[in-house]
PDB file of C-alpha atoms in Angstrom:
ATOM      1  CA  MET A   1      -3.739  30.859 -21.460  1.00 44.00           C
ATOM      2  CA  SER A   2      -2.149  29.232 -18.397  1.00 57.00           C
ATOM      3  CA  THR A   3       1.169  27.399 -18.349  1.00 54.00           C
ATOM      4  CA  GLN A   4      -0.768  24.216 -17.631  1.00 60.00           C
ATOM      5  CA  ASN A   5      -2.886  24.584 -20.779  1.00 59.00           C
ATOM      6  CA  GLN A   6       0.222  25.236 -22.850  1.00 83.00           C
ATOM      7  CA  LEU A   7       2.058  22.145 -21.562  1.00 94.00           C
ATOM      8  CA  PHE A   8      -0.754  19.608 -21.744  1.00 95.00           C
ATOM      9  CA  LYS A   9      -3.561  18.982 -24.214  1.00 94.00           C
ATOM     10  CA  PRO A  10      -6.813  17.092 -23.638  1.00 94.00           C
ATOM     11  CA  ASP A  11      -5.934  14.464 -26.223  1.00 92.00           C
ATOM     12  CA  GLY A  12      -5.681  11.500 -23.859  1.00 91.00           C
ATOM     13  CA  LYS A  13      -1.960  11.146 -24.453  1.00 93.00           C
ATOM     14  CA  ASN A  14      -0.843  13.025 -21.312  1.00 95.00           C
ATOM     15  CA  SER A  15       2.349  14.070 -23.090  1.00 95.00           C
ATOM     16  CA  ILE A  16       4.397  17.197 -22.408  1.00 95.00           C
ATOM     17  CA  HIS A  17       4.249  19.928 -25.060  1.00 94.00           C
ATOM     18  CA  ASP A  18       7.241  22.138 -24.270  1.00 92.00           C
ATOM     19  CA  GLY A  19       9.112  22.061 -27.566  1.00 91.00           C
ATOM     20  CA  ILE A  20      11.345  19.173 -26.502  1.00 93.00           C
ATOM     21  CA  GLU A  21      11.181  15.646 -27.897  1.00 94.00           C
ATOM     22  CA  HIS A  22       9.913  13.303 -25.170  1.00 94.00           C
ATOM     23  CA  SER A  23       9.284   9.576 -25.074  1.00 95.00           C
ATOM     24  CA  PRO A  24       5.799   8.902 -26.499  1.00 91.00           C
ATOM     25  CA  SER A  25       5.145   6.416 -23.670  1.00 93.00           C
ATOM     26  CA  GLY A  26       5.994   8.891 -20.902  1.00 95.00           C
ATOM     27  CA  GLY A  27       3.104   9.881 -18.644  1.00 95.00           C
ATOM     28  CA  LYS A  28       0.616   7.265 -19.786  1.00 93.00           C
ATOM     29  CA  ALA A  29       0.381   5.777 -16.283  1.00 95.00           C
ATOM     30  CA  LEU A  30       0.255   9.146 -14.540  1.00 97.00           C
ATOM     31  CA  ILE A  31      -2.514  11.588 -13.654  1.00 98.00           C
ATOM     32  CA  ASP A  32      -3.661  13.595 -16.679  1.00 97.00           C
ATOM     33  CA  PRO A  33      -3.833  17.292 -15.649  1.00 96.00           C
ATOM     34  CA  THR A  34      -6.425  18.021 -18.341  1.00 96.00           C
ATOM     35  CA  ASP A  35      -8.850  15.414 -16.983  1.00 97.00           C
ATOM     36  CA  THR A  36      -8.614  16.107 -13.255  1.00 98.00           C
ATOM     37  CA  VAL A  37     -10.599  17.862 -10.537  1.00 98.00           C
ATOM     38  CA  LEU A  38      -9.482  18.309  -6.918  1.00 98.00           C
ATOM     39  CA  LEU A  39     -12.006  17.639  -4.133  1.00 98.00           C
ATOM     40  CA  LEU A  40     -11.164  18.869  -0.620  1.00 98.00           C
ATOM     41  CA  LEU A  41     -13.776  17.518   1.768  1.00 98.00           C
ATOM     42  CA  ASP A  42     -14.576  18.533   5.333  1.00 98.00           C
ATOM     43  CA  HIS A  43     -11.242  20.026   6.373  1.00 98.00           C
ATOM     44  CA  GLN A  44     -12.992  21.431   9.444  1.00 97.00           C
ATOM     45  CA  THR A  45     -11.527  22.703  12.679  1.00 94.00           C
ATOM     46  CA  GLY A  46     -13.743  20.556  14.895  1.00 95.00           C
ATOM     47  CA  LEU A  47     -12.831  17.366  13.064  1.00 96.00           C
ATOM     48  CA  PHE A  48      -9.132  18.258  13.232  1.00 96.00           C
ATOM     49  CA  GLN A  49      -9.258  17.843  17.006  1.00 95.00           C
ATOM     50  CA  ASN A  50      -9.803  14.083  16.570  1.00 95.00           C
ATOM     51  CA  VAL A  51      -7.065  13.491  13.989  1.00 97.00           C
ATOM     52  CA  LYS A  52      -4.391  11.211  15.464  1.00 97.00           C
ATOM     53  CA  ASP A  53      -2.653   9.532  12.518  1.00 97.00           C
ATOM     54  CA  ILE A  54      -0.902  12.682  11.263  1.00 97.00           C
ATOM     55  CA  ALA A  55       0.139  15.954  12.869  1.00 97.00           C
ATOM     56  CA  VAL A  56      -2.631  18.468  12.219  1.00 97.00           C
ATOM     57  CA  ALA A  57      -0.047  21.094  11.253  1.00 96.00           C
ATOM     58  CA  ASP A  58       1.264  18.746   8.544  1.00 96.00           C
ATOM     59  CA  LEU A  59      -2.260  17.948   7.361  1.00 97.00           C
ATOM     60  CA  ARG A  60      -3.157  21.629   7.045  1.00 97.00           C
ATOM     61  CA  ARG A  61       0.106  22.481   5.290  1.00 97.00           C
ATOM     62  CA  ASN A  62      -0.337  19.664   2.763  1.00 97.00           C
ATOM     63  CA  THR A  63      -3.958  20.619   2.136  1.00 98.00           C
ATOM     64  CA  THR A  64      -2.923  24.215   1.566  1.00 98.00           C
ATOM     65  CA  ALA A  65      -0.219  23.058  -0.831  1.00 97.00           C
ATOM     66  CA  LEU A  66      -2.809  21.139  -2.870  1.00 98.00           C
ATOM     67  CA  ALA A  67      -5.074  24.181  -3.004  1.00 98.00           C
ATOM     68  CA  LYS A  68      -2.145  26.364  -4.107  1.00 98.00           C
ATOM     69  CA  LEU A  69      -1.275  23.808  -6.780  1.00 98.00           C
ATOM     70  CA  ALA A  70      -4.854  23.913  -8.077  1.00 98.00           C
ATOM     71  CA  ALA A  71      -4.736  27.699  -8.264  1.00 97.00           C
ATOM     72  CA  LEU A  72      -1.332  27.693  -9.962  1.00 96.00           C
ATOM     73  CA  ILE A  73      -2.250  25.268 -12.758  1.00 96.00           C
ATOM     74  CA  ASP A  74      -5.952  26.147 -13.137  1.00 95.00           C
ATOM     75  CA  LEU A  75      -7.146  22.832 -11.747  1.00 97.00           C
ATOM     76  CA  PRO A  76     -10.874  22.798 -10.873  1.00 98.00           C
ATOM     77  CA  LEU A  77     -11.297  22.705  -7.095  1.00 98.00           C
ATOM     78  CA  ILE A  78     -14.513  21.793  -5.275  1.00 98.00           C
ATOM     79  CA  ILE A  79     -14.824  22.062  -1.500  1.00 98.00           C
ATOM     80  CA  THR A  80     -17.575  21.193   0.954  1.00 98.00           C
ATOM     81  CA  ALA A  81     -18.209  20.922   4.681  1.00 97.00           C
ATOM     82  CA  SER A  82     -20.285  18.725   6.964  1.00 93.00           C
ATOM     83  CA  ILE A  83     -22.535  20.883   9.211  1.00 91.00           C
ATOM     84  CA  PRO A  84     -20.015  23.774   9.496  1.00 93.00           C
ATOM     85  CA  GLU A  85     -22.323  25.587  11.916  1.00 93.00           C
ATOM     86  CA  GLY A  86     -22.194  22.600  14.323  1.00 93.00           C
ATOM     87  CA  PRO A  87     -19.432  20.932  16.361  1.00 93.00           C
ATOM     88  CA  ASN A  88     -17.560  19.852  13.215  1.00 94.00           C
ATOM     89  CA  GLY A  89     -16.657  23.513  12.851  1.00 95.00           C
ATOM     90  CA  PRO A  90     -15.853  25.760   9.886  1.00 96.00           C
ATOM     91  CA  LEU A  91     -13.546  24.903   7.009  1.00 97.00           C
ATOM     92  CA  MET A  92      -9.888  25.826   7.435  1.00 97.00           C
ATOM     93  CA  PRO A  93      -9.618  29.305   5.864  1.00 97.00           C
ATOM     94  CA  GLU A  94      -6.317  28.673   4.097  1.00 97.00           C
ATOM     95  CA  ILE A  95      -7.991  26.816   1.233  1.00 98.00           C
ATOM     96  CA  GLN A  96     -10.037  29.735  -0.047  1.00 97.00           C
ATOM     97  CA  GLN A  97      -7.268  32.198   0.791  1.00 98.00           C
ATOM     98  CA  VAL A  98      -4.810  30.539  -1.596  1.00 98.00           C
ATOM     99  CA  ALA A  99      -7.389  29.248  -4.094  1.00 98.00           C
ATOM    100  CA  PRO A 100     -10.144  31.829  -4.515  1.00 97.00           C
ATOM    101  CA  HIS A 101     -11.416  29.938  -7.551  1.00 98.00           C
ATOM    102  CA  ALA A 102     -12.563  27.067  -5.302  1.00 98.00           C
ATOM    103  CA  VAL A 103     -16.267  26.237  -5.635  1.00 98.00           C
ATOM    104  CA  TYR A 104     -17.986  25.653  -2.289  1.00 98.00           C
ATOM    105  CA  VAL A 105     -20.928  23.249  -2.289  1.00 98.00           C
ATOM    106  CA  PRO A 106     -23.120  23.317   0.841  1.00 97.00           C
ATOM    107  CA  ARG A 107     -24.673  20.081   2.060  1.00 96.00           C
ATOM    108  CA  LYS A 108     -27.935  19.406   3.856  1.00 94.00           C
ATOM    109  CA  GLY A 109     -26.659  17.091   6.564  1.00 94.00           C
ATOM    110  CA  GLU A 110     -25.356  14.271   4.357  1.00 97.00           C
ATOM    111  CA  VAL A 111     -22.299  12.556   5.833  1.00 97.00           C
ATOM    112  CA  ASN A 112     -21.347  11.287   2.387  1.00 98.00           C
ATOM    113  CA  ALA A 113     -20.803  14.188  -0.026  1.00 98.00           C
ATOM    114  CA  TRP A 114     -21.773  11.868  -2.895  1.00 98.00           C
ATOM    115  CA  ASP A 115     -25.264  11.645  -1.398  1.00 98.00           C
ATOM    116  CA  ASN A 116     -25.680  15.370  -2.059  1.00 98.00           C
ATOM    117  CA  ALA A 117     -27.185  15.944  -5.512  1.00 98.00           C
ATOM    118  CA  LEU A 118     -25.664  19.397  -5.941  1.00 98.00           C
ATOM    119  CA  PHE A 119     -22.181  18.144  -5.068  1.00 98.00           C
ATOM    120  CA  VAL A 120     -22.326  15.313  -7.595  1.00 98.00           C
ATOM    121  CA  LYS A 121     -23.807  17.651 -10.207  1.00 98.00           C
ATOM    122  CA  THR A 122     -20.950  20.111  -9.635  1.00 98.00           C
ATOM    123  CA  VAL A 123     -18.373  17.358 -10.084  1.00 98.00           C
ATOM    124  CA  ARG A 124     -20.024  16.053 -13.235  1.00 98.00           C
ATOM    125  CA  GLU A 125     -20.246  19.509 -14.769  1.00 98.00           C
ATOM    126  CA  THR A 126     -16.453  19.833 -14.728  1.00 98.00           C
ATOM    127  CA  GLY A 127     -16.369  17.129 -17.391  1.00 97.00           C
ATOM    128  CA  LYS A 128     -13.360  15.557 -15.661  1.00 98.00           C
ATOM    129  CA  LYS A 129     -13.114  11.822 -15.007  1.00 98.00           C
ATOM    130  CA  THR A 130     -10.168  11.803 -12.610  1.00 98.00           C
ATOM    131  CA  LEU A 131     -10.769  12.835  -9.011  1.00 98.00           C
ATOM    132  CA  ILE A 132      -8.060  13.715  -6.525  1.00 98.00           C
ATOM    133  CA  ILE A 133      -9.645  13.632  -3.069  1.00 98.00           C
ATOM    134  CA  ALA A 134      -8.477  14.604   0.405  1.00 98.00           C
ATOM    135  CA  GLY A 135     -10.423  15.242   3.573  1.00 98.00           C
ATOM    136  CA  VAL A 136     -11.180  14.619   7.226  1.00 97.00           C
ATOM    137  CA  TRP A 137     -11.906  11.940   8.257  1.00 97.00           C
ATOM    138  CA  THR A 138     -10.284   9.609   5.750  1.00 98.00           C
ATOM    139  CA  ASN A 139     -12.384   6.584   6.767  1.00 97.00           C
ATOM    140  CA  VAL A 140     -15.673   8.472   6.360  1.00 98.00           C
ATOM    141  CA  CYS A 141     -15.666  11.836   4.598  1.00 98.00           C
ATOM    142  CA  VAL A 142     -13.103  10.671   2.031  1.00 98.00           C
ATOM    143  CA  MET A 143     -13.846   6.972   1.769  1.00 98.00           C
ATOM    144  CA  PHE A 144     -17.598   7.178   1.180  1.00 98.00           C
ATOM    145  CA  PRO A 145     -17.500   9.526  -1.850  1.00 98.00           C
ATOM    146  CA  ALA A 146     -14.309   7.901  -3.129  1.00 98.00           C
ATOM    147  CA  LEU A 147     -15.958   4.464  -3.253  1.00 98.00           C
ATOM    148  CA  ASP A 148     -19.155   5.855  -4.777  1.00 98.00           C
ATOM    149  CA  ALA A 149     -17.244   7.823  -7.420  1.00 98.00           C
ATOM    150  CA  LYS A 150     -15.144   4.783  -8.255  1.00 98.00           C
ATOM    151  CA  ALA A 151     -18.310   2.709  -8.649  1.00 98.00           C
ATOM    152  CA  GLU A 152     -19.627   5.383 -11.023  1.00 97.00           C
ATOM    153  CA  GLY A 153     -16.585   5.013 -13.269  1.00 98.00           C
ATOM    154  CA  TYR A 154     -14.278   7.781 -12.096  1.00 98.00           C
ATOM    155  CA  ASN A 155     -10.539   7.355 -11.666  1.00 98.00           C
ATOM    156  CA  VAL A 156     -10.044   8.136  -7.988  1.00 98.00           C
ATOM    157  CA  TYR A 157      -6.888   9.120  -6.102  1.00 98.00           C
ATOM    158  CA  VAL A 158      -6.846   9.814  -2.361  1.00 98.00           C
ATOM    159  CA  VAL A 159      -4.145  12.047  -0.890  1.00 98.00           C
ATOM    160  CA  ILE A 160      -3.413  10.328   2.407  1.00 98.00           C
ATOM    161  CA  ASP A 161      -1.160  12.985   3.955  1.00 97.00           C
ATOM    162  CA  ALA A 162      -3.742  15.714   3.274  1.00 98.00           C
ATOM    163  CA  SER A 163      -6.353  13.622   5.080  1.00 98.00           C
ATOM    164  CA  GLY A 164      -6.648  12.453   8.668  1.00 98.00           C
ATOM    165  CA  ASP A 165      -8.219   9.751  10.838  1.00 98.00           C
ATOM    166  CA  PRO A 166      -8.918   9.292  14.557  1.00 97.00           C
ATOM    167  CA  SER A 167      -6.333   6.489  14.781  1.00 97.00           C
ATOM    168  CA  GLU A 168      -3.558   4.677  12.926  1.00 96.00           C
ATOM    169  CA  LEU A 169      -5.763   1.570  12.862  1.00 97.00           C
ATOM    170  CA  ALA A 170      -8.583   3.468  11.167  1.00 97.00           C
ATOM    171  CA  SER A 171      -6.130   4.799   8.599  1.00 96.00           C
ATOM    172  CA  ARG A 172      -4.660   1.355   7.847  1.00 96.00           C
ATOM    173  CA  THR A 173      -8.040  -0.332   7.453  1.00 97.00           C
ATOM    174  CA  THR A 174      -9.187   2.511   5.186  1.00 97.00           C
ATOM    175  CA  LEU A 175      -6.111   2.117   2.991  1.00 97.00           C
ATOM    176  CA  ALA A 176      -6.853  -1.593   2.669  1.00 97.00           C
ATOM    177  CA  ARG A 177     -10.420  -0.890   1.592  1.00 97.00           C
ATOM    178  CA  PHE A 178      -9.230   1.711  -0.919  1.00 98.00           C
ATOM    179  CA  THR A 179      -6.841  -0.687  -2.602  1.00 96.00           C
ATOM    180  CA  GLN A 180      -9.456  -3.470  -2.660  1.00 97.00           C
ATOM    181  CA  ALA A 181     -11.863  -1.118  -4.445  1.00 98.00           C
ATOM    182  CA  GLY A 182      -9.294   0.227  -6.906  1.00 98.00           C
ATOM    183  CA  VAL A 183      -8.979   3.662  -5.311  1.00 98.00           C
ATOM    184  CA  ILE A 184      -5.345   4.799  -5.556  1.00 98.00           C
ATOM    185  CA  PRO A 185      -3.654   6.143  -2.396  1.00 98.00           C
ATOM    186  CA  THR A 186      -1.082   8.854  -2.989  1.00 98.00           C
ATOM    187  CA  SER A 187       0.674  11.779  -1.296  1.00 97.00           C
ATOM    188  CA  THR A 188       0.816  15.546  -1.679  1.00 97.00           C
ATOM    189  CA  ASN A 189       4.339  15.350  -3.042  1.00 95.00           C
ATOM    190  CA  ALA A 190       3.434  12.641  -5.575  1.00 96.00           C
ATOM    191  CA  VAL A 191       0.382  14.558  -6.816  1.00 97.00           C
ATOM    192  CA  THR A 192       2.462  17.697  -7.242  1.00 97.00           C
ATOM    193  CA  CYS A 193       5.099  15.777  -9.191  1.00 95.00           C
ATOM    194  CA  GLU A 194       2.568  14.033 -11.446  1.00 96.00           C
ATOM    195  CA  LEU A 195       0.882  17.285 -12.392  1.00 97.00           C
ATOM    196  CA  HIS A 196       4.214  19.134 -12.622  1.00 96.00           C
ATOM    197  CA  ARG A 197       6.039  16.681 -14.928  1.00 95.00           C
ATOM    198  CA  THR A 198       8.811  19.022 -16.124  1.00 95.00           C
ATOM    199  CA  TRP A 199      11.007  21.820 -14.784  1.00 93.00           C
ATOM    200  CA  ASN A 200      11.011  23.314 -18.286  1.00 93.00           C
ATOM    201  CA  ARG A 201       8.151  25.672 -17.455  1.00 93.00           C
ATOM    202  CA  PRO A 202       7.978  29.323 -16.389  1.00 92.00           C
ATOM    203  CA  ASP A 203       6.236  28.556 -13.084  1.00 93.00           C
ATOM    204  CA  ALA A 204       9.007  26.185 -11.928  1.00 91.00           C
ATOM    205  CA  ALA A 205      10.015  28.413  -9.008  1.00 89.00           C
ATOM    206  CA  GLN A 206       6.434  28.483  -7.705  1.00 93.00           C
ATOM    207  CA  LEU A 207       6.228  24.708  -7.962  1.00 93.00           C
ATOM    208  CA  ALA A 208       9.471  24.407  -6.019  1.00 89.00           C
ATOM    209  CA  GLU A 209       7.810  26.345  -3.201  1.00 90.00           C
ATOM    210  CA  LEU A 210       5.059  23.725  -3.089  1.00 93.00           C
ATOM    211  CA  TYR A 211       7.639  20.969  -2.681  1.00 90.00           C
ATOM    212  CA  CYS A 212       9.022  22.880   0.280  1.00 88.00           C
ATOM    213  CA  MET A 213       5.537  22.846   1.809  1.00 88.00           C
ATOM    214  CA  ALA A 214       5.009  19.120   1.252  1.00 85.00           C
ATOM    215  CA  SER A 215       8.576  18.276   2.294  1.00 84.00           C
ATOM    216  CA  PRO A 216      10.044  21.050   4.472  1.00 81.00           C
ATOM    217  CA  SER A 217      13.502  19.473   4.328  1.00 82.00           C
ATOM    218  CA  TYR A 218      13.519  20.240   0.585  1.00 80.00           C
ATOM    219  CA  GLN A 219      13.853  23.884   1.597  1.00 82.00           C
ATOM    220  CA  ALA A 220      17.202  23.002   3.211  1.00 83.00           C
ATOM    221  CA  VAL A 221      18.295  21.332  -0.031  1.00 80.00           C
ATOM    222  CA  MET A 222      17.461  24.470  -2.001  1.00 78.00           C
ATOM    223  CA  GLU A 223      19.186  26.734   0.528  1.00 84.00           C
ATOM    224  CA  SER A 224      22.347  24.594   0.471  1.00 85.00           C
ATOM    225  CA  PHE A 225      22.373  24.584  -3.322  1.00 81.00           C
ATOM    226  CA  ASN A 226      21.857  28.351  -3.543  1.00 83.00           C
ATOM    227  CA  LYS A 227      24.627  28.967  -1.015  1.00 88.00           C
ATOM    228  CA  ALA A 228      27.012  26.690  -2.921  1.00 88.00           C
ATOM    229  CA  GLN A 229      26.244  28.656  -6.076  1.00 86.00           C
ATOM    230  CA  GLU A 230      26.936  31.943  -4.300  1.00 88.00           C
ATOM    231  CA  VAL A 231      30.285  30.644  -3.030  1.00 89.00           C
ATOM    232  CA  GLU A 232      31.266  29.394  -6.484  1.00 85.00           C
ATOM    233  CA  ASP A 233      30.240  32.697  -8.089  1.00 86.00           C
ATOM    234  CA  ALA A 234      32.355  34.545  -5.525  1.00 86.00           C
ATOM    235  CA  LYS A 235      35.367  32.324  -6.317  1.00 85.00           C
ATOM    236  CA  GLN A 236      34.948  32.919 -10.037  1.00 84.00           C
ATOM    237  CA  SER A 237      34.720  36.668  -9.427  1.00 82.00           C
ATOM    238  CA  ASN A 238      37.856  36.692  -7.253  1.00 83.00           C
ATOM    239  CA  ASN A 239      39.817  34.600  -9.760  1.00 77.00           C
ATOM    240  CA  ALA A 240      38.939  36.828 -12.690  1.00 67.00           C
ATOM    241  CA  PRO A 241      41.718  39.098 -14.101  1.00 64.00           C
ATOM    242  CA  ARG A 242      41.922  42.392 -12.215  1.00 57.00           C
ATOM    243  CA  SER A 243      40.985  44.360 -15.335  1.00 52.00           C
ATOM    244  CA  ALA A 244      37.748  42.383 -15.569  1.00 47.00           C
ATOM    245  CA  ARG A 245      36.673  43.169 -12.005  1.00 43.00           C
ATOM    246  CA  SER A 246      34.353  46.044 -11.229  1.00 43.00           C
ATOM    247  CA  THR A 247      35.940  48.996  -9.461  1.00 39.00           C
ATOM    248  CA  THR A 248      32.541  50.271  -8.306  1.00 34.00           C
ATOM    249  CA  PRO A 249      31.530  48.797  -4.909  1.00 34.00           C
ATOM    250  CA  ALA A 250      27.847  48.622  -5.836  1.00 37.00           C
ATOM    251  CA  LEU A 251      28.554  46.749  -9.063  1.00 30.00           C
ATOM    252  CA  ALA A 252      31.052  44.477  -7.367  1.00 33.00           C
ATOM    253  CA  GLY A 253      28.408  43.558  -4.853  1.00 34.00           C
ATOM    254  CA  GLN A 254      25.948  42.739  -7.605  1.00 32.00           C
ATOM    255  CA  SER A 255      28.476  40.525  -9.322  1.00 31.00           C
ATOM    256  CA  ARG A 256      28.499  38.255  -6.317  1.00 28.00           C
TER     257      ARG A 256
END
């Protein structure tokens, strides 16, 4: 059984089960990990060349972080591509490299993935009612299925910084349409936090690595903290009574 399945139960309460007493109202407004599927749509190399509202390197890193998160917590992941043999190009390989459990659904030329019967069937068969969606372009490949899924009764979140548009204007108008329709815009970091919920879990170190992907400056925070701990440990070791210090160089090195 995964850490995710141990921490959360499909009881609709979205409460943390880690042996600690938590507020019964905590998490009620957040994404329920037991009711969620991740959809990564059309992250294709040809489409990347027209993304102008976010650095493509950032987009790819955030998308990879989402895929790694799905693999880490056993979140269902469905991917698809729009004419990968044409100018839109193949899917970025990182997704399936870090999340081999991802289910690829081929399409037959549909621009809107929700027009593809097999894609919708695959989503429905997960039994999940909350969709986290990211893709390229945001104003087409993400927006069309997001609006259709919302109209069908799904709770829909769109990860803006794991998606990309040909212009800032396109991105802003798409965000406005999302909010008008009740689709919730979010970020890679926010999604990770909502599904993470507590550091009291054995995969905490792996989750910290995902934060470093979504926010590279967080790596500097961790490095500074670790260095401060090393310095403090060294001080404590040097201030200890001589009889308590190791006389073996190898052991003394380990004590620091």
